[in-house]
Tab-separated table of C-alpha atoms in Angstrom:
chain	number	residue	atom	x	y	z
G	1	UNK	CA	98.757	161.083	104.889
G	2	UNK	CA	99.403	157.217	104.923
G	3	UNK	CA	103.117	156.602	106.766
G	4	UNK	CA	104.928	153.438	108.294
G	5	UNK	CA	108.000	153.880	110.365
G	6	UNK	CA	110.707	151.344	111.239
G	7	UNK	CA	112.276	152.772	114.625
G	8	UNK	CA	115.436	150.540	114.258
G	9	UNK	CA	118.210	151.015	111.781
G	10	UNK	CA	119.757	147.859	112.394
G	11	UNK	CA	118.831	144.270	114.554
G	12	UNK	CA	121.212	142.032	115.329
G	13	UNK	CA	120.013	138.503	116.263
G	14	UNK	CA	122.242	135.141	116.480
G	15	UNK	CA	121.311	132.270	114.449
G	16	UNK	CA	118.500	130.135	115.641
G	17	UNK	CA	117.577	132.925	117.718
G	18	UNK	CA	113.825	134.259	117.245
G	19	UNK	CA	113.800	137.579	115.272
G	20	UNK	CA	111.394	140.455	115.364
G	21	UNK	CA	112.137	143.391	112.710
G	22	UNK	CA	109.502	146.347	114.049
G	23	UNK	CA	107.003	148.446	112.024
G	24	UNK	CA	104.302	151.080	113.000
G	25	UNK	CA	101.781	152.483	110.889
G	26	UNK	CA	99.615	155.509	110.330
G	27	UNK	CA	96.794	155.293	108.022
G	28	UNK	CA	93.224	156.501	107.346
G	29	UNK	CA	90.752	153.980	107.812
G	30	UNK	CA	92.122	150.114	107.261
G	31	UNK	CA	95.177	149.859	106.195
G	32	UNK	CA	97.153	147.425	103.843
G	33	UNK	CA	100.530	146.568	104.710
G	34	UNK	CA	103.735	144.874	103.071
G	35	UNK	CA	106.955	143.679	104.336
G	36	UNK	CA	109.871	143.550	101.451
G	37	UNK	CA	113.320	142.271	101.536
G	38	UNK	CA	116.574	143.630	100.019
G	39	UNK	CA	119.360	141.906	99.232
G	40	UNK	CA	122.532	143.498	98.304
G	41	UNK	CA	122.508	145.348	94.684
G	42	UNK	CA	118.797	143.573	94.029
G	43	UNK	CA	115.875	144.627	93.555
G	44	UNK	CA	112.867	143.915	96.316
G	45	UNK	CA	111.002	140.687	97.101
G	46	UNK	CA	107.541	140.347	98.755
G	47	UNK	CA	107.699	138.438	101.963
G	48	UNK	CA	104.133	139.072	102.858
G	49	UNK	CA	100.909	141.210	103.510
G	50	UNK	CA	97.864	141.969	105.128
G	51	UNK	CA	94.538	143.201	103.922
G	52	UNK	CA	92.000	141.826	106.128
G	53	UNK	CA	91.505	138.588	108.073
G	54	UNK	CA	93.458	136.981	110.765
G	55	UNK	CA	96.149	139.388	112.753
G	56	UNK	CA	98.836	136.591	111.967
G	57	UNK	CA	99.927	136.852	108.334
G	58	UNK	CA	102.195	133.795	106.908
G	59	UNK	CA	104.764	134.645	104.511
G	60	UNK	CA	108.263	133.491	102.322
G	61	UNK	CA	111.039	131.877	103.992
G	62	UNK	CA	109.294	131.180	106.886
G	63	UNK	CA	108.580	134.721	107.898
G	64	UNK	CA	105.055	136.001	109.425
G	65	UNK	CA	104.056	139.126	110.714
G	66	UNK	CA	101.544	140.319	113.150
G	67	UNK	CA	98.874	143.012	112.560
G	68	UNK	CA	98.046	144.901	115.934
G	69	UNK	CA	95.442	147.458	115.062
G	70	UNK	CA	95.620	148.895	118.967
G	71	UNK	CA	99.153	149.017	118.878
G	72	UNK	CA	99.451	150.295	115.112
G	73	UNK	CA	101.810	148.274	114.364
G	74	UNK	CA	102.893	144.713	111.742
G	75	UNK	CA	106.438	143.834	113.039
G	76	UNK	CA	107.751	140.975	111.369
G	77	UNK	CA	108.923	137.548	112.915
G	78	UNK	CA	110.586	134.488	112.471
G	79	UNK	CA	111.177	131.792	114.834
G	80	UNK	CA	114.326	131.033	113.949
G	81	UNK	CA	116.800	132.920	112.554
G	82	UNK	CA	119.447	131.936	109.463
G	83	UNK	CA	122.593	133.713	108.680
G	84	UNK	CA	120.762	133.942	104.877
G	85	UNK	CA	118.370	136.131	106.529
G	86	UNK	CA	121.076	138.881	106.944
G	87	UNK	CA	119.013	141.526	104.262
G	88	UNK	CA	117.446	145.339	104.659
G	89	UNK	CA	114.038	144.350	105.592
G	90	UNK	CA	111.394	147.261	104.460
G	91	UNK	CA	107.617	148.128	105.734
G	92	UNK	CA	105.504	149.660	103.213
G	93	UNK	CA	101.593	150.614	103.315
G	94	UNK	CA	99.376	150.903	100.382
G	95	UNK	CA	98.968	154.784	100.065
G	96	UNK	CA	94.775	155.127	99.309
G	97	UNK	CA	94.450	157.924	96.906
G	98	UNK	CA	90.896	157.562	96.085
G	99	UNK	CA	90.820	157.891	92.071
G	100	UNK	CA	94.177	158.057	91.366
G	101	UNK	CA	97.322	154.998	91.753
G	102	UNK	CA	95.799	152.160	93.637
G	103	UNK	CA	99.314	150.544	93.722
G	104	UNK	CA	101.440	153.148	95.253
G	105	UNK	CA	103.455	151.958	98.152
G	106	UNK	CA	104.805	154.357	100.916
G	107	UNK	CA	107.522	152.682	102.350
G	108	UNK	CA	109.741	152.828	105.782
G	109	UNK	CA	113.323	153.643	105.875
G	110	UNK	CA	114.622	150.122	106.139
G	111	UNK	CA	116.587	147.812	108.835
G	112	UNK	CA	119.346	146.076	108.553
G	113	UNK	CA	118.778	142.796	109.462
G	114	UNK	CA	121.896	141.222	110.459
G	115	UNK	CA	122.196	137.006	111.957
G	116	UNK	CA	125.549	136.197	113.361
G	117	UNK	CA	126.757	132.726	112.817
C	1	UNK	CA	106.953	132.599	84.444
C	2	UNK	CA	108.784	135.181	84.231
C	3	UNK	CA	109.684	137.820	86.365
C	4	UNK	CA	109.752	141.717	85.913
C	5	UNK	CA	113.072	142.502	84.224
C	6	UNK	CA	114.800	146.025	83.611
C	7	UNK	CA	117.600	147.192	81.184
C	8	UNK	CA	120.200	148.193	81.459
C	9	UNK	CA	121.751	147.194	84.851
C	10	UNK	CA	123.988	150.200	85.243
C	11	UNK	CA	124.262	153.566	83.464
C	12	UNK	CA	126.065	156.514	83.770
C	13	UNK	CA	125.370	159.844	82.958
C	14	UNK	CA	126.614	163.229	82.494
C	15	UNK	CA	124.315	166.164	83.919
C	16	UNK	CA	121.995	167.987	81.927
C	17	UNK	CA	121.762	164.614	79.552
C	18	UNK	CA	118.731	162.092	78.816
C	19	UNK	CA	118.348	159.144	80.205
C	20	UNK	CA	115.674	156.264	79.209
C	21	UNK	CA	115.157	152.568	81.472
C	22	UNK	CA	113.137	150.287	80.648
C	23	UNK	CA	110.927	147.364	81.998
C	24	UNK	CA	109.434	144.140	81.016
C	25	UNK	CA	106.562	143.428	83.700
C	26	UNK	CA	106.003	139.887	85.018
C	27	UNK	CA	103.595	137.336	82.499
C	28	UNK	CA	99.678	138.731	83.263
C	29	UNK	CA	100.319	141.708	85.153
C	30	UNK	CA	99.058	144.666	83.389
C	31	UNK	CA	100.335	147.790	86.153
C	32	UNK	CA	103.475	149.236	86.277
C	33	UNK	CA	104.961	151.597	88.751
C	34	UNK	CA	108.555	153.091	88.907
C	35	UNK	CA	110.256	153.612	92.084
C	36	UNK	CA	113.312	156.010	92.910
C	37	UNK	CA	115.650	154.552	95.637
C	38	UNK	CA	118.412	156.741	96.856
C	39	UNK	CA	121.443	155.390	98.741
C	40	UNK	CA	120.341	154.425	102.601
C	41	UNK	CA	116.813	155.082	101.598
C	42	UNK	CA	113.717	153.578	101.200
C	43	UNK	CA	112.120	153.674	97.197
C	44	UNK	CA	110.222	156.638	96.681
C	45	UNK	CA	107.055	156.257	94.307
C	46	UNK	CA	107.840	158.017	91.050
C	47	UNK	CA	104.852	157.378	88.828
C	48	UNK	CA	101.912	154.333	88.000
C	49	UNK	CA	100.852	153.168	84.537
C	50	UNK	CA	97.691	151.126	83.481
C	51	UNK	CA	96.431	150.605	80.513
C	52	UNK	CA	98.861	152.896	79.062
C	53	UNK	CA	97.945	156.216	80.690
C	54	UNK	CA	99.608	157.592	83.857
C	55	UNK	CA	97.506	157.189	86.723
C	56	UNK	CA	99.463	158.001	89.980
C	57	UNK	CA	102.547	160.034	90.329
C	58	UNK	CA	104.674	161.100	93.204
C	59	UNK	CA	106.348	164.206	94.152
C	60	UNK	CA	108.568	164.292	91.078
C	61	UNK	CA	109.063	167.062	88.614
C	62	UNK	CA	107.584	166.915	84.591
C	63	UNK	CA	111.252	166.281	84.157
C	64	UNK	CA	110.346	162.604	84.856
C	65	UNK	CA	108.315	160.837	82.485
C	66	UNK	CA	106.719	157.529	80.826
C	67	UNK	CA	105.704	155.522	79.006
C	68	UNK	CA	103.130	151.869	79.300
C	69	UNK	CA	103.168	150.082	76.110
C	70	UNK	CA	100.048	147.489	74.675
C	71	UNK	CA	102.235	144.798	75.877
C	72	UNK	CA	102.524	146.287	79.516
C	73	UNK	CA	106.406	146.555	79.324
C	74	UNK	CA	107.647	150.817	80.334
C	75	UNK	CA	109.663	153.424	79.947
C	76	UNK	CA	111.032	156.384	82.354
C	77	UNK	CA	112.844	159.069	81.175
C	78	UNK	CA	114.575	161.116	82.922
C	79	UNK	CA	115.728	165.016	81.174
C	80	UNK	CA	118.047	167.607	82.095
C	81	UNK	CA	119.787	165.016	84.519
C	82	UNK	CA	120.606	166.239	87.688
C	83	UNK	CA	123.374	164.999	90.349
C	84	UNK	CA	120.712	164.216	92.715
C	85	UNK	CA	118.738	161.772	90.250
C	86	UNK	CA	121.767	159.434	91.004
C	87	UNK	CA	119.897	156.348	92.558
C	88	UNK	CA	118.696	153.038	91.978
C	89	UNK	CA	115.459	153.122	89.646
C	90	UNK	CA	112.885	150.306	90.245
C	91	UNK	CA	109.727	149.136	88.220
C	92	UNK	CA	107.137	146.938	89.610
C	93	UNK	CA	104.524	145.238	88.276
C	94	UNK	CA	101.181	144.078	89.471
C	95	UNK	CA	98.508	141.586	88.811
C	96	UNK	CA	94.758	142.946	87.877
C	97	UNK	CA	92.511	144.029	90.919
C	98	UNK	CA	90.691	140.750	91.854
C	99	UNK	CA	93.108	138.153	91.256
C	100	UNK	CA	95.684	135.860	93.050
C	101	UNK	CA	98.356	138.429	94.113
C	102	UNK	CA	95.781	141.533	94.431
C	103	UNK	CA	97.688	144.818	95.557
C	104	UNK	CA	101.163	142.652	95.451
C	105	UNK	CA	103.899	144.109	93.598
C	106	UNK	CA	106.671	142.623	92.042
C	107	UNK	CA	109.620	144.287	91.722
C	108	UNK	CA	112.750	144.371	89.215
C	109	UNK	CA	116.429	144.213	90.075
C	110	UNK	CA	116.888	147.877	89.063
C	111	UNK	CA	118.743	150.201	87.527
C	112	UNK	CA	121.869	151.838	88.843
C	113	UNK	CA	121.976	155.515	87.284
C	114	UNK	CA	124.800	157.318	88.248
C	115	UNK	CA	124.700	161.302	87.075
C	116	UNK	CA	128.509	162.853	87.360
């Protein structure tokens, strides 16, 4: 069965501070792999993904991610961080259940992503 | 263009009552999934609809059902309303396979459904 997992609960970063929010994954065959964000009492917002192509995957609000298919893993990064970044950042993998939802997402527990002033 | 929207905001419920959300999916996407997140949790897939059939559903009892309409908006319903179906409901919509935004979904602000 398709999983992600997001080992930290909660990263704390300082403002204009690089920022790496960590995901692993654990798929059958190539996987395709989401990072959300969620702001307080909202709903969630794509930030990026990766099917195929280059390892380095550009998102929103100056996020990217990198796909390491050694490491299993697509942690997400951004150079510098903002205090407007502060959000519960999620993983989620495209479950592949051949014949049935092509859409279903399986997603991590969450981190709390939070950028001191 | 708008985005997926969801009604009401907040609802609350007694157990053992019916519940029904609803969801307006984002201009020329034609899927529709519903997503159960409880409190500190990630969402948990509930159920997919395209072209107005289910097509995917998660580990959730009959209790939960749907609805896709010809205009792609949805319905869940939730019966017999437990205490543990208090959560934050989320629909999603997606674009057809094969164009710009293929596999992305877009999600609504939610519904809070609290069941006392």
């Amino acid at each position: 069965a398709q999983s992600v997992a997001q080992p930290e609960d909660q990263v704390n970063v300082a403002e204009g501070n690089p920022l790496t929010v960590k995901c692993t994954y654990s798929v059958s065959g190539n996987p395709y792999l989401f990072w959300y964000v969620q702001y307080p009492n909202r709903g969630l917002q794509f930030l990026l993904k990766y099917i195929t192509g280059d390892n380095l995957v550009k998102g929103s609000y100056g996020f990217e991610a990198e796909f390491n298919k050694s490491q299993t893993s697509f942690h997400l990064k951004k150079p510098s961080a903002l205090v407007s970044d502060s959000a519960l950042y999620f993983c989620a993998v495209r479950d592949k259940v051949y014949g049935g939802a092509t859409n279903k997402l399986i997603f991590g527990t969450g981190t709390l992503l939070a950028v001191q002033p | 263009e708008t985005g997926v929207t969801q009604s009401p905001t907040h609802l609350i419920k007694t157990r053992g009552q019916q519940v029904t959300l609803r969801c307006s999916s984002q201009s020329g996407h034609n899927t529709v999934s519903w997503y159960q997140q409880a409190l500190g949790q990630g969402p948990q897939f509930i159920f997919q609809y395209y072209r107005e059939e289910e097509n995917g559903r998660g580990n959730f009892p009959p209790r939960f059902s749907g609805l896709q309409f010809p205009n792609y908006s949805s319905e869940l319903n939730v019966n017999a309303l437990e205490l543990d179906d208090s959560a934050l409901y989320l629909c999603a919509s997606s674009p057809p396979l094969g164009t710009s935004g293929t596999y992305e979904q877009y999600f609504g602000p939610g519904t809070r459904l609290t069941v006392t």
